[in-house]
């Protein structure tokens, strides 16, 4: 209990009890005084022993300098910089998407303007330029066959194939 | 304290001179703490160098709002000492060291010549501290030699404050029981 008191390791309640005990009992006071002395001597001797230890001469900064590298400083951009960067990224994506749509329109097909709601969707491919591998005499123009537009999508059903009801009987 | 913080900031910006200053300021304490816990100069040097290198390389991990730089550094030293003790437990005794008379006895055991020079009392306290189990030795060295508060000790040895207090108290009781009445009388005579 006294050792714990000496090392501040008592609860407030126990501490009060020990203090009352110390007031009433001179022998306990003497005991505590002895403990204090021993603690002081141990502290002093330990300090004398360790503080007089010579640090080896090989223990220098130069010995570890090669293992050190300049610490990397983590630079965190501020909020405004991050907003600007995000906005620029979004704008770039927006224009890129338009550029993609435009370029697809240039290469790809056209939608038949006569396509009416309810009718089959017909997409016609734009005729591609075909370079014929033929000997063409100078002055003549090569005959390039014009491809027939092929309707895409479901084959239209001719009206004649639809059975008609003739009579109720 | 502010000087240390300034040096840390300078080193974070890559100033090698600041790193050197930090090293020089803490070199002795780190070595002596390691020596107090290991009782071996060579091991203490390796541990202290390793701890200082780690601290300087990982300076970004140090949070000045949580602990003093020396407390953080001592945490690293204690951790390295524990690693070393764990490894030593599995190390085989070198035959060569036996042949040279080294054996596996603590290297700081004083020779007869040293005994005549060293004080009888000091040897008694040293021996008693060296005979403590590692946990109690850590507590005694950190409290009695390094002068850390119980709160700092709890941080360094990674335990609740109550455990730190209890370890110091048990360490002290053990030391007191190791010192013979004759040694205690000698202590009191010298102190008088």
XYZ file of C-alpha atoms in Angstrom, chain B:
192
model
C 10.087 22.290 -27.851
C 9.430 24.964 -30.461
C 12.966 24.507 -31.772
C 12.303 20.829 -32.236
C 9.069 21.555 -34.102
C 10.906 24.042 -36.309
C 13.622 21.482 -37.067
C 10.978 18.887 -37.874
C 9.271 21.289 -40.283
C 12.585 22.101 -41.934
C 13.398 18.406 -42.339
C 9.945 17.812 -43.797
C 10.913 20.399 -46.413
C 14.055 18.396 -47.133
C 16.647 20.317 -45.108
C 19.387 17.760 -44.343
C 21.007 20.066 -41.778
C 17.777 19.989 -39.762
C 17.816 16.187 -39.864
C 21.383 16.224 -38.608
C 20.435 18.550 -35.753
C 17.499 16.353 -34.773
C 19.781 13.336 -34.838
C 22.478 15.003 -32.737
C 19.956 16.280 -30.198
C 18.441 12.840 -29.586
C 21.344 10.500 -30.240
C 22.571 10.191 -26.658
C 19.167 9.708 -25.080
C 18.182 7.077 -27.627
C 21.399 5.157 -27.161
C 21.217 5.299 -23.367
C 17.599 4.247 -23.274
C 18.392 1.282 -25.520
C 21.437 0.497 -23.407
C 19.401 0.646 -20.195
C 16.915 -1.822 -21.628
C 19.325 -4.159 -23.414
C 22.455 -3.901 -21.283
C 24.631 -4.348 -24.349
C 26.496 -1.575 -26.141
C 26.511 -3.101 -29.608
C 22.820 -3.979 -29.571
C 21.980 -0.595 -28.088
C 23.856 1.179 -30.871
C 22.076 -0.798 -33.585
C 18.683 -0.240 -32.012
C 19.269 3.476 -31.482
C 20.526 3.973 -35.055
C 17.608 2.022 -36.423
C 15.081 3.972 -34.351
C 16.549 7.339 -35.322
C 16.636 6.382 -38.994
C 13.042 5.204 -38.869
C 11.941 8.404 -37.134
C 13.676 10.646 -39.648
C 12.459 8.731 -42.690
C 8.904 8.582 -41.361
C 8.801 12.088 -39.947
C 5.451 12.682 -41.684
C 3.893 10.164 -39.296
C 4.818 12.225 -36.256
C 1.889 14.194 -34.863
C 3.058 16.974 -32.551
C -0.449 17.401 -31.138
C -0.371 13.869 -29.736
C 3.029 13.603 -28.088
C 6.425 15.210 -27.739
C 8.998 14.205 -30.313
C 11.155 12.531 -27.651
C 8.165 10.477 -26.449
C 7.479 9.338 -30.006
C 11.155 8.531 -30.473
C 11.243 6.531 -27.222
C 8.183 4.587 -28.408
C 10.168 3.542 -31.472
C 13.225 2.648 -29.382
C 11.152 0.499 -26.988
C 9.482 -1.233 -29.925
C 12.873 -1.980 -31.516
C 14.247 -3.213 -28.192
C 11.314 -5.624 -27.866
C 11.948 -6.918 -31.389
C 15.585 -7.418 -30.528
C 14.780 -9.267 -27.293
C 12.303 -11.497 -29.122
C 14.914 -12.369 -31.734
C 17.601 -12.941 -29.122
C 15.461 -15.513 -27.403
C 15.765 -17.687 -30.494
C 19.372 -16.967 -31.282
C 21.855 -19.751 -30.800
C 24.921 -19.029 -28.760
C 27.873 -18.530 -31.034
C 30.579 -21.134 -30.460
C 33.236 -18.600 -31.419
C 32.078 -16.198 -28.744
C 32.267 -19.024 -26.207
C 35.806 -19.814 -27.314
C 36.719 -16.167 -26.891
C 35.257 -16.261 -23.425
C 32.232 -14.111 -24.297
C 29.619 -16.731 -23.629
C 26.036 -15.615 -23.397
C 26.454 -13.665 -20.210
C 25.414 -10.022 -20.277
C 28.214 -8.106 -21.947
C 28.019 -5.326 -19.388
C 28.928 -7.630 -16.543
C 31.903 -5.892 -14.972
C 35.306 -7.518 -15.038
C 37.284 -7.827 -11.767
C 39.351 -4.783 -12.766
C 36.219 -2.774 -13.337
C 34.811 -3.946 -10.035
C 37.683 -2.350 -8.240
C 37.031 0.909 -10.039
C 33.287 0.921 -10.001
C 31.399 1.583 -6.924
C 30.003 -1.366 -5.048
C 26.633 0.316 -4.691
C 26.337 1.188 -8.356
C 27.016 -2.394 -9.327
C 24.336 -3.567 -6.953
C 21.726 -1.270 -8.485
C 22.837 -2.061 -12.045
C 22.669 -5.776 -11.404
C 19.265 -5.469 -9.798
C 17.919 -3.447 -12.751
C 19.423 -5.886 -15.255
C 17.789 -8.782 -13.446
C 14.319 -7.321 -13.819
C 12.012 -8.907 -16.367
C 11.798 -6.782 -19.550
C 8.381 -5.290 -18.772
C 9.435 -4.056 -15.332
C 12.807 -2.898 -16.627
C 11.064 -0.797 -19.286
C 8.845 0.763 -16.637
C 11.713 1.551 -14.262
C 14.029 2.964 -16.917
C 11.323 5.088 -18.523
C 10.116 6.431 -15.192
C 13.276 6.712 -13.105
C 15.832 7.487 -15.779
C 13.923 9.121 -18.645
C 11.508 10.849 -16.262
C 8.391 10.193 -18.322
C 4.966 10.777 -16.831
C 2.669 7.770 -16.453
C 0.607 9.073 -19.343
C 3.673 9.220 -21.609
C 4.744 5.810 -20.385
C 1.347 4.375 -21.272
C 1.794 5.819 -24.768
C 5.323 4.455 -25.104
C 4.725 0.940 -23.816
C 1.222 0.803 -25.259
C -0.764 -0.010 -22.144
C -3.309 1.664 -19.848
C -2.003 4.238 -17.358
C -2.913 1.951 -14.445
C -0.730 -0.799 -15.896
C 2.200 1.606 -16.253
C 1.804 2.650 -12.601
C 1.544 -0.933 -11.445
C 4.667 -1.951 -13.390
C 6.739 0.843 -11.846
C 5.523 -0.113 -8.385
C 6.284 -3.809 -8.938
C 9.664 -2.965 -10.439
C 10.535 -0.847 -7.442
C 9.466 -3.591 -5.017
C 11.560 -6.115 -6.919
C 14.625 -3.816 -6.892
C 14.224 -3.204 -3.202
C 14.008 -6.898 -2.501
C 17.135 -7.514 -4.629
C 19.184 -5.025 -2.663
C 20.424 -6.613 0.497
C 20.168 -4.833 3.860
C 23.957 -4.341 3.722
C 23.674 -2.605 0.364
C 20.855 -0.434 1.628
C 22.948 0.505 4.642
C 25.805 1.367 2.292
C 23.452 3.512 0.263
C 22.264 5.403 3.302
C 25.832 5.846 4.613
C 26.988 7.327 1.305
C 24.042 9.577 1.067
C 24.528 10.916 4.588
